[in-house]
């Protein structure tokens, strides 16, 4: 086992990996928390929606002719942009449709009914994924520049890597989260979302069309999942139809950790979870990943049952 | 033709019939009060008019247009605003945002701005607290915000549910004074109150509701002198 300086190396390396992974988790966690904040539904299909997002990107890139080559002739930015926009539109639309078909008719039913319905939607998505890309893991084209800032720009010989891929993920995820926060805080629709989250009956008496606001919320969650799909694919260069289960579980945990229904909480929870997971994997090994993550969840919920930042979508 | 016409309305909560054929009218420019004890159906009457509870039978019409089955979010557009029981302000939003929500349906920017001014003139305290979270306001201030929020819709008719509830006596006087001011500025008011004495002192006409039925209707002055009203609602022996 390495000691002294090497350990700090390892630790810093884990931090970078953790932050980048935290960004994916946060984007997916936002989808859980937005929906929970508005209609108190745990949308179990959300992780699988993210999986379909990676597939939508993969198919788009394949159709555009970028399925195999590895960074030859530079990065096709336009194709990446096209894939991301398509995945965002696809996941957003799918999420809105799921709400219309599977959740809205059950809105006045007991809580358990829409939850079971969401699990059903999750099964549909998983099987759709299985039909779409088959049962084995698929390679996702490696289209981003291969560049490590730590060794190539600063000439440092360490285990720590901060690559262009990390920059790409953070450079997309963080502005997306800030944009979401801005939409919720400042736009007419965002304010309507907050009003519906706090008291939907009273919101309707303000003239707010509650159904439209709920659709819009599902749209936002789906868009973020679609964007996360592209980032995940380009970062990890693989995807598989079972991807959504693990991602969904982690993201849901992150949302609860931060305070379900709380938007800043979901983002914070995502990063905390990503960091913890990377540190546990680095120092204890991959088999301890889930143990670490869920121990943290239990500990935090014992001492602060409403999560780190408290429940409620009021901000 | 009355501005608001409620005719033989039956409203249920599940299998419980809360309104058993309520009829009342409100003419343009009036303050009309609906008095009655707890559970008589006062709140349900207002909720049915506002479209959040639905009449199973009977009809509600505004300016002759049937709105019995119109959804709540369209009713406010037609000119009915509701300041509900328990205030139900958006506690996590600022005072400013609560008022903005009140004006949600409106697109006439300059008119909306003049209505902010009107609300702040009526309730100077709200202006002092404009950026404060509504949940941190005192009970009286929250009541003012609930009324102000309803006014931001610039309604033809304002439904007020128990505006005096839980307020100190000085504030009760103030709130009733402000209701008169609002009415004098041209807004018709349907006022539900347990404080029958105050309500009858500012209303032109009144209805008395008992277990889901209107049992009396008369001018406010006559009701204040009525033997049964004095015993049951004005606490006189």
Coordinates of C-alpha atoms in Angstrom, one line a residue:
Chain A
X1 CA 0.0 0.0 0.0
X2 CA 1.4 3.4 -0.9
X3 CA 2.0 5.8 1.9
X4 CA 2.9 9.5 2.6
X5 CA 2.8 11.7 -0.5
X6 CA 1.3 9.0 -2.7
X7 CA -1.7 8.9 -0.5
X8 CA -2.4 12.6 -1.0
X9 CA -2.0 12.0 -4.7
X10 CA -4.6 9.2 -4.5
X11 CA -6.9 11.4 -2.5
X12 CA -6.7 14.3 -4.9
X13 CA -7.3 11.9 -7.8
X14 CA -10.3 10.6 -6.1
X15 CA -11.6 14.1 -5.5
X16 CA -11.5 14.9 -9.2
X17 CA -13.2 11.7 -10.1
X18 CA -15.8 12.3 -7.4
X19 CA -16.7 15.8 -8.5
X20 CA -17.1 14.7 -12.1
X21 CA -19.3 11.7 -11.1
X22 CA -21.1 13.9 -8.7
X23 CA -22.1 16.2 -11.6
X24 CA -23.9 13.3 -13.4
X25 CA -25.6 12.2 -10.2
X26 CA -26.7 15.7 -9.4
X27 CA -28.3 16.2 -12.8
X28 CA -30.3 13.0 -12.4
X29 CA -31.1 13.8 -8.8
X30 CA -32.6 17.1 -9.9
X31 CA -35.1 15.2 -11.9
X32 CA -36.2 13.2 -8.8
X33 CA -36.4 16.2 -6.6
X34 CA -38.2 18.5 -9.0
X35 CA -41.0 16.0 -9.5
X36 CA -41.2 15.1 -5.8
X37 CA -41.3 18.8 -4.9
X38 CA -44.4 19.3 -7.1
X39 CA -46.5 16.2 -6.8
X40 CA -44.7 14.2 -4.0
X41 CA -44.1 11.3 -6.4
X42 CA -40.9 9.3 -6.4
X43 CA -40.5 8.9 -10.1
X44 CA -38.8 5.5 -10.1
X45 CA -38.4 5.5 -13.9
X46 CA -36.1 8.5 -13.9
X47 CA -32.8 6.5 -13.8
X48 CA -33.9 4.5 -16.7
X49 CA -34.9 7.6 -18.6
X50 CA -31.2 8.7 -18.2
X51 CA -30.2 5.3 -19.7
X52 CA -32.4 5.9 -22.7
X53 CA -30.7 9.3 -22.9
X54 CA -27.3 7.7 -23.4
X55 CA -28.9 5.5 -26.1
X56 CA -30.4 8.4 -27.9
X57 CA -27.0 10.0 -28.0
X58 CA -25.3 6.8 -29.2
X59 CA -27.9 6.3 -32.0
X60 CA -27.6 9.9 -33.1
X61 CA -23.8 9.8 -33.2
X62 CA -23.9 6.4 -35.1
X63 CA -26.3 7.8 -37.7
X64 CA -24.1 10.9 -38.1
X65 CA -21.2 8.5 -38.8
X66 CA -19.1 8.9 -35.6
X67 CA -19.6 5.5 -34.1
X68 CA -16.1 4.1 -34.4
X69 CA -13.4 6.6 -34.9
X70 CA -11.4 7.7 -31.9
X71 CA -10.8 11.4 -32.0
X72 CA -9.6 11.3 -35.6
X73 CA -9.8 14.6 -37.4
X74 CA -10.7 16.4 -34.2
X75 CA -13.9 16.5 -32.1
X76 CA -17.1 16.8 -34.1
X77 CA -18.6 19.5 -31.9
X78 CA -21.7 20.0 -34.1
X79 CA -22.5 16.2 -33.8
X80 CA -22.1 16.3 -30.0
X81 CA -24.4 19.3 -29.8
X82 CA -26.9 17.6 -32.1
X83 CA -26.8 14.4 -30.0
X84 CA -27.3 16.4 -26.8
X85 CA -30.2 18.5 -28.0
X86 CA -31.9 15.4 -29.5
X87 CA -31.4 13.4 -26.2
X88 CA -32.7 16.4 -24.2
X89 CA -35.8 16.7 -26.4
X90 CA -36.3 12.9 -26.4
X91 CA -36.0 12.4 -22.7
X92 CA -38.0 15.6 -22.0
X93 CA -40.9 14.4 -24.2
X94 CA -40.8 10.9 -22.9
X95 CA -41.0 12.2 -19.3
X96 CA -43.9 14.4 -20.1
X97 CA -45.7 11.5 -21.9
X98 CA -45.1 9.2 -18.9
X99 CA -46.7 11.8 -16.6
X100 CA -49.7 12.2 -18.9
X101 CA -50.3 8.5 -19.4
X102 CA -49.1 6.8 -16.2
X103 CA -49.2 9.3 -13.4
X104 CA -51.8 12.0 -14.1
X105 CA -54.8 9.6 -14.0
X106 CA -53.7 8.4 -10.6
X107 CA -53.1 11.9 -9.1
X108 CA -56.1 11.6 -6.7
X109 CA -55.4 7.9 -6.0
X110 CA -53.6 6.7 -2.8
X111 CA -49.9 7.5 -2.8
X112 CA -48.9 3.9 -3.5
X113 CA -50.7 3.7 -6.9
X114 CA -48.6 6.2 -8.8
X115 CA -45.5 4.8 -7.2
X116 CA -46.3 1.3 -8.6
X117 CA -47.1 3.0 -11.9
X118 CA -43.7 4.6 -11.9
X119 CA -42.1 1.2 -11.3
X120 CA -44.1 -0.1 -14.3
X121 CA -42.8 2.8 -16.5
X122 CA -39.3 1.9 -15.3
X123 CA -39.8 -1.7 -16.6
X124 CA -41.0 -0.4 -19.9
X125 CA -38.0 1.8 -20.3
X126 CA -35.6 -1.0 -19.4
X127 CA -37.2 -3.3 -22.0
X128 CA -37.2 -0.5 -24.5
X129 CA -33.5 -0.2 -23.9
X130 CA -33.0 -3.9 -24.3
X131 CA -34.8 -3.9 -27.6
X132 CA -32.9 -0.8 -28.8
X133 CA -29.3 -1.7 -28.0
X134 CA -29.4 -5.3 -27.1
X135 CA -28.3 -7.1 -23.8
X136 CA -24.6 -6.5 -23.9
X137 CA -22.7 -3.3 -23.0
X138 CA -22.2 -1.0 -25.9
X139 CA -19.1 1.0 -26.7
X140 CA -19.8 4.8 -26.7
X141 CA -17.5 6.7 -29.2
X142 CA -14.6 8.4 -27.6
X143 CA -14.9 11.8 -29.3
X144 CA -13.4 14.3 -26.8
X145 CA -9.8 15.5 -27.0
X146 CA -7.4 13.3 -25.1
X147 CA -5.8 15.9 -22.9
X148 CA -4.7 15.9 -19.3
X149 CA -4.2 19.4 -17.9
X150 CA -2.1 18.2 -14.9
X151 CA 0.6 16.3 -16.8
X152 CA 0.4 18.0 -20.2
X153 CA -0.1 21.6 -19.3
X154 CA 1.7 21.8 -16.0
X155 CA 4.1 18.9 -16.6
X156 CA 3.4 17.4 -13.2
X157 CA 4.1 13.6 -12.7
X158 CA 1.3 12.5 -10.4
X159 CA -1.6 10.2 -10.2
X160 CA -4.0 13.1 -10.3
X161 CA -5.7 13.7 -13.6
X162 CA -7.9 16.5 -14.6
X163 CA -8.6 15.7 -18.2
X164 CA -10.5 17.5 -20.9
X165 CA -13.4 15.1 -20.2
X166 CA -13.7 16.3 -16.7
X167 CA -13.7 19.8 -17.9
X168 CA -16.3 19.0 -20.5
X169 CA -18.7 17.4 -17.9
X170 CA -18.3 20.1 -15.3
X171 CA -18.4 22.9 -18.0
X172 CA -21.8 21.6 -19.1
X173 CA -23.3 20.3 -15.9
X174 CA -22.7 23.4 -13.7
X175 CA -24.1 25.9 -16.2
X176 CA -27.1 23.7 -16.7
X177 CA -27.8 23.6 -13.0
X178 CA -27.3 27.4 -12.7
X179 CA -29.7 27.8 -15.6
X180 CA -32.3 25.6 -13.9
X181 CA -31.9 27.6 -10.7
X182 CA -32.4 30.8 -12.7
X183 CA -35.5 29.5 -14.4
X184 CA -37.1 28.5 -11.1
X185 CA -36.2 31.7 -9.4
X186 CA -37.0 34.3 -12.1
X187 CA -39.3 33.1 -14.8
X188 CA -43.1 33.2 -14.8
X189 CA -43.2 29.4 -15.1
X190 CA -40.6 28.9 -12.4
X191 CA -42.5 31.0 -10.0
X192 CA -45.7 29.1 -10.9
X193 CA -43.7 25.9 -10.1
X194 CA -42.9 27.1 -6.7
X195 CA -46.4 28.2 -6.0
X196 CA -47.8 24.8 -7.1
X197 CA -45.2 23.0 -5.0
X198 CA -46.3 25.0 -1.9
X199 CA -50.1 24.8 -2.4
X200 CA -51.4 23.6 -5.7
X201 CA -55.0 24.4 -4.9
X202 CA -54.2 27.9 -4.0
X203 CA -52.0 28.2 -7.1
X204 CA -54.9 27.2 -9.3
X205 CA -56.9 30.1 -7.7
X206 CA -54.1 32.4 -8.9
X207 CA -55.0 31.4 -12.5
X208 CA -52.1 29.0 -12.7
X209 CA -52.9 25.9 -14.9
X210 CA -51.5 23.3 -12.5
X211 CA -51.4 20.5 -15.1
X212 CA -49.3 22.6 -17.4
X213 CA -46.9 23.4 -14.6
X214 CA -46.6 19.7 -13.8
X215 CA -45.9 18.9 -17.4
X216 CA -43.2 21.6 -17.5
X217 CA -41.6 20.1 -14.4
X218 CA -41.4 16.7 -16.0
X219 CA -40.0 18.4 -19.1
X220 CA -37.2 20.1 -17.1
X221 CA -36.3 16.8 -15.4
X222 CA -36.2 14.9 -18.7
X223 CA -34.0 17.6 -20.3
X224 CA -31.4 17.3 -17.5
X225 CA -31.5 13.5 -17.8
X226 CA -30.9 13.7 -21.5
X227 CA -27.9 16.1 -21.1
X228 CA -26.5 13.8 -18.4
X229 CA -26.8 10.9 -20.9
X230 CA -24.4 12.6 -23.4
X231 CA -21.9 13.5 -20.7
X232 CA -22.0 10.0 -19.2
X233 CA -21.4 8.4 -22.6
X234 CA -18.5 10.6 -23.6
X235 CA -16.9 10.3 -20.2
X236 CA -17.2 6.5 -19.7
X237 CA -17.3 5.4 -23.3
X238 CA -19.8 2.7 -22.6
X239 CA -23.5 2.2 -21.8
X240 CA -25.8 -0.7 -21.2
X241 CA -29.6 -1.1 -20.8
X242 CA -29.2 -1.8 -17.0
X243 CA -27.3 1.4 -16.4
X244 CA -30.4 3.2 -15.1
X245 CA -30.9 1.1 -12.0
X246 CA -27.6 2.0 -10.4
X247 CA -27.6 5.5 -11.6
X248 CA -31.2 6.0 -10.5
X249 CA -30.6 4.6 -7.0
X250 CA -27.5 6.8 -6.4
X251 CA -29.3 9.9 -7.7
X252 CA -32.4 9.2 -5.6
X253 CA -30.1 8.7 -2.6
X254 CA -28.5 12.0 -3.4
X255 CA -31.9 13.7 -3.6
X256 CA -32.9 12.4 -0.2
X257 CA -29.5 13.2 1.2
X258 CA -29.8 16.9 0.2
X259 CA -33.5 17.0 1.2
X260 CA -36.0 15.7 -1.3
X261 CA -37.9 18.4 -3.0
X262 CA -35.1 20.9 -2.4
X263 CA -33.3 21.9 -5.7
X264 CA -30.0 23.1 -4.2
X265 CA -30.1 20.0 -1.9
X266 CA -30.2 17.7 -4.9
X267 CA -27.2 19.3 -6.5
X268 CA -25.2 19.3 -3.2
X269 CA -26.3 15.7 -2.5
X270 CA -25.0 14.7 -5.9
X271 CA -21.6 16.1 -5.4
X272 CA -21.3 14.8 -1.8
X273 CA -22.3 11.3 -3.0
X274 CA -19.9 11.4 -6.0
X275 CA -17.0 12.4 -3.7
X276 CA -17.8 9.9 -1.0
X277 CA -18.2 7.1 -3.6
X278 CA -14.8 7.9 -5.3
X279 CA -13.0 8.1 -2.0
X280 CA -14.4 4.8 -0.8
X281 CA -13.6 3.1 -4.1
X282 CA -10.1 4.5 -4.1
X283 CA -9.2 3.6 -0.5
X284 CA -11.4 0.6 0.3
X285 CA -12.2 -0.9 -3.1
X286 CA -15.3 -1.0 -5.4
X287 CA -17.0 -3.6 -3.3
X288 CA -17.4 -1.0 -0.5
X289 CA -19.0 1.6 -2.7
X290 CA -22.7 0.9 -1.9
X291 CA -21.9 0.3 1.7
X292 CA -20.3 3.7 2.0
X293 CA -23.0 5.5 0.1
X294 CA -25.9 4.0 2.1
X295 CA -24.1 4.3 5.4
X296 CA -23.8 8.0 4.8
X297 CA -27.5 8.2 3.9
X298 CA -28.5 6.4 7.1
X299 CA -26.2 8.5 9.3
X300 CA -27.5 11.8 7.8
X301 CA -31.1 10.7 8.0
X302 CA -30.7 9.7 11.7
X303 CA -29.4 13.1 12.6
X304 CA -31.2 15.2 10.1
X305 CA -34.3 13.4 8.8
X306 CA -35.1 16.1 6.3
X307 CA -31.7 15.8 4.6
X308 CA -28.8 18.3 4.5
X309 CA -30.7 21.4 3.3
X310 CA -34.2 20.4 4.4
X311 CA -37.3 19.4 2.4
X312 CA -39.4 21.6 0.2
X313 CA -39.0 23.2 -3.2
X314 CA -39.7 26.7 -2.0
X315 CA -36.4 28.0 -3.3
Chain B
X1 CA -79.3 41.0 -13.2
X2 CA -77.2 40.2 -10.2
X3 CA -73.4 40.2 -10.6
X4 CA -73.1 36.9 -8.8
X5 CA -76.0 34.4 -8.7
X6 CA -75.8 31.2 -6.7
X7 CA -78.8 29.0 -7.2
X8 CA -79.8 26.0 -5.3
X9 CA -76.2 24.7 -5.0
X10 CA -75.5 21.3 -3.5
X11 CA -71.8 20.5 -2.7
X12 CA -70.4 17.3 -1.3
X13 CA -67.2 16.3 0.5
X14 CA -67.2 12.7 -0.3
X15 CA -70.6 11.5 0.8
X16 CA -71.2 14.4 3.2
X17 CA -73.5 17.0 1.8
X18 CA -72.0 20.3 3.0
X19 CA -74.4 22.6 1.0
X20 CA -78.0 21.5 0.8
X21 CA -79.4 23.9 -1.8
X22 CA -77.8 27.3 -1.1
X23 CA -79.0 30.3 -3.1
X24 CA -77.7 33.8 -2.8
X25 CA -77.1 36.9 -5.0
X26 CA -74.6 39.7 -4.9
X27 CA -75.3 42.9 -6.8
X28 CA -72.5 45.0 -8.3
X29 CA -71.0 47.4 -5.7
X30 CA -72.4 45.7 -2.7
X31 CA -70.8 44.2 0.4
X32 CA -72.8 41.1 1.2
X33 CA -72.0 39.0 4.2
X34 CA -72.7 35.3 4.9
X35 CA -72.8 34.6 8.6
X36 CA -73.2 31.3 10.4
X37 CA -71.5 29.1 13.0
X38 CA -68.6 26.7 12.5
X39 CA -69.4 24.0 10.0
X40 CA -72.5 25.7 8.6
X41 CA -71.1 25.8 5.1
X42 CA -69.8 29.3 4.8
X43 CA -66.3 28.3 3.5
X44 CA -67.8 25.6 1.2
X45 CA -70.0 28.2 -0.4
X46 CA -67.0 30.4 -1.2
X47 CA -65.0 27.4 -2.4
X48 CA -67.8 26.4 -4.7
X49 CA -68.0 29.9 -6.2
X50 CA -64.2 30.0 -6.6
X51 CA -64.3 26.7 -8.4
X52 CA -62.1 24.6 -6.0
X53 CA -65.1 22.6 -4.8
X54 CA -67.7 21.6 -7.3
X55 CA -71.4 21.8 -7.1
X56 CA -73.1 18.4 -7.7
X57 CA -76.3 20.2 -8.4
X58 CA -77.4 23.8 -8.9
X59 CA -75.6 26.6 -10.6
X60 CA -73.2 29.5 -10.1
X61 CA -73.3 32.4 -12.6
X62 CA -71.2 35.5 -12.9
X63 CA -72.7 38.4 -14.9
X64 CA -75.2 35.9 -16.3
X65 CA -72.5 33.5 -17.6
X66 CA -72.6 30.0 -16.1
X67 CA -69.4 29.1 -14.2
X68 CA -70.6 26.1 -12.3
X69 CA -68.1 23.7 -13.9
X70 CA -65.4 26.2 -14.8
X71 CA -62.0 25.3 -13.4
X72 CA -60.6 27.5 -10.6
X73 CA -57.8 28.8 -12.8
X74 CA -60.2 30.1 -15.4
X75 CA -62.6 31.6 -12.8
X76 CA -60.0 34.1 -11.6
X77 CA -59.7 35.3 -15.2
X78 CA -63.4 35.9 -15.3
X79 CA -63.1 38.3 -12.3
X80 CA -63.5 36.3 -9.0
X81 CA -60.7 36.4 -6.5
X82 CA -60.6 34.4 -3.3
X83 CA -58.9 35.2 -0.1
X84 CA -59.3 31.9 1.6
X85 CA -59.8 30.6 5.1
X86 CA -56.5 30.3 6.9
X87 CA -54.9 32.9 4.4
X88 CA -52.9 30.3 2.5
X89 CA -50.2 32.6 1.4
X90 CA -47.2 31.1 -0.3
X91 CA -45.0 31.0 2.8
X92 CA -41.7 30.2 1.0
X93 CA -42.1 33.1 -1.5
X94 CA -41.5 36.8 -0.8
X95 CA -44.3 39.3 -0.3
X96 CA -43.5 40.7 -3.7
X97 CA -43.7 37.2 -5.3
X98 CA -47.0 36.5 -3.6
X99 CA -48.5 39.6 -5.0
X100 CA -47.0 38.7 -8.4
X101 CA -48.8 35.4 -8.2
X102 CA -52.0 37.3 -7.6
X103 CA -51.5 39.1 -10.9
X104 CA -50.5 35.9 -12.7
X105 CA -53.3 36.0 -15.3
X106 CA -52.7 39.7 -16.2
X107 CA -50.7 41.1 -19.1
X108 CA -51.5 44.8 -18.7
X109 CA -48.1 45.8 -17.1
X110 CA -48.8 49.4 -16.4
X111 CA -52.2 48.6 -14.8
X112 CA -50.6 45.9 -12.7
X113 CA -48.0 48.4 -11.5
X114 CA -50.8 50.8 -10.4
X115 CA -52.4 47.9 -8.5
X116 CA -49.2 47.2 -6.6
X117 CA -49.4 50.9 -5.6
X118 CA -53.0 50.5 -4.6
X119 CA -52.2 47.4 -2.4
X120 CA -49.3 49.2 -0.8
X121 CA -51.5 52.3 -0.1
X122 CA -54.0 50.0 1.6
X123 CA -51.4 48.0 3.4
X124 CA -48.2 50.1 4.0
X125 CA -46.8 47.3 6.2
X126 CA -46.5 45.0 3.1
X127 CA -44.4 47.6 1.3
X128 CA -41.9 47.6 4.3
X129 CA -41.7 43.8 4.0
X130 CA -41.7 43.5 0.3
X131 CA -38.6 41.2 0.0
X132 CA -39.3 39.3 3.2
X133 CA -40.5 35.7 3.0
X134 CA -44.2 35.6 3.5
X135 CA -43.9 32.8 6.1
X136 CA -42.0 35.2 8.4
X137 CA -44.9 37.7 8.5
X138 CA -47.1 38.1 11.6
X139 CA -50.7 36.8 11.4
X140 CA -52.1 40.2 10.7
X141 CA -49.6 40.9 8.0
X142 CA -50.3 37.5 6.4
X143 CA -54.0 38.4 6.3
X144 CA -53.2 41.7 4.6
X145 CA -51.1 39.8 2.1
X146 CA -53.8 37.3 1.4
X147 CA -56.3 40.2 0.7
X148 CA -53.6 42.1 -1.3
X149 CA -52.8 39.1 -3.4
X150 CA -56.5 38.6 -4.2
X151 CA -56.8 42.3 -5.2
X152 CA -53.9 41.9 -7.6
X153 CA -56.2 40.0 -9.8
X154 CA -58.2 43.2 -10.1
X155 CA -61.4 41.2 -9.5
X156 CA -65.0 42.3 -10.1
X157 CA -65.9 40.5 -6.9
X158 CA -63.7 39.6 -3.9
X159 CA -64.5 36.6 -1.8
X160 CA -63.2 37.0 1.7
X161 CA -63.2 34.1 4.1
X162 CA -62.9 35.0 7.8
X163 CA -60.5 37.9 7.4
X164 CA -60.7 38.7 11.1
X165 CA -59.8 35.2 12.3
X166 CA -57.0 35.2 14.9
X167 CA -56.4 38.9 14.8
X168 CA -56.1 41.3 17.7
X169 CA -59.1 43.5 18.1
X170 CA -57.3 46.6 16.9
X171 CA -56.3 44.8 13.7
X172 CA -59.9 43.5 13.3
X173 CA -61.1 47.1 13.2
X174 CA -58.4 48.0 10.7
X175 CA -59.2 45.0 8.4
X176 CA -62.9 45.9 8.3
X177 CA -62.1 49.5 7.6
X178 CA -59.9 48.4 4.7
X179 CA -62.6 46.1 3.4
X180 CA -64.9 49.2 3.3
X181 CA -62.2 51.1 1.4
X182 CA -61.7 48.4 -1.1
X183 CA -65.5 48.4 -1.7
X184 CA -65.6 52.1 -2.0
X185 CA -62.9 51.8 -4.7
X186 CA -65.4 49.8 -6.7
X187 CA -64.8 46.1 -5.8
X188 CA -67.9 44.1 -4.9
X189 CA -67.3 42.0 -1.8
X190 CA -68.8 38.7 -0.5
X191 CA -67.7 38.4 3.1
X192 CA -67.9 35.3 5.2
X193 CA -67.5 35.9 8.9
X194 CA -68.0 34.4 12.4
X195 CA -67.7 37.9 13.7
X196 CA -71.3 38.7 12.8
X197 CA -71.3 42.0 14.6
X198 CA -68.5 43.5 12.6
X199 CA -69.7 41.9 9.4
X200 CA -73.2 43.3 9.7
X201 CA -71.9 46.7 10.6
X202 CA -70.2 47.1 7.2
X203 CA -72.4 45.0 4.9
X204 CA -75.5 46.2 3.0
X205 CA -77.2 42.8 3.0
X206 CA -76.6 39.5 4.8
X207 CA -77.5 35.8 4.7
X208 CA -77.5 33.5 7.6
X209 CA -76.5 29.9 6.9
X210 CA -77.2 26.9 9.1
X211 CA -76.2 23.3 8.4
X212 CA -75.9 23.9 4.6
X213 CA -79.1 25.9 4.2
X214 CA -79.7 29.6 4.0
X215 CA -82.2 30.3 6.8
X216 CA -82.5 34.1 6.7
X217 CA -81.7 36.9 4.3
X218 CA -82.3 40.5 4.8
X219 CA -80.7 43.9 4.9
X220 CA -77.7 44.0 7.3
X221 CA -79.5 46.5 9.6
X222 CA -82.6 44.3 9.9
X223 CA -80.5 41.2 10.5
X224 CA -78.6 43.0 13.3
X225 CA -82.0 43.6 15.0
X226 CA -83.4 40.1 14.3
X227 CA -84.1 38.2 17.5
X228 CA -82.7 34.9 16.3
X229 CA -79.5 36.5 14.9
X230 CA -79.0 38.4 18.1
X231 CA -79.2 35.2 20.2
X232 CA -77.3 32.9 18.0
X233 CA -74.6 35.1 16.4
X234 CA -74.3 38.3 18.3
X235 CA -74.1 36.6 21.7
X236 CA -76.9 38.6 23.2
X237 CA -79.3 37.0 25.7

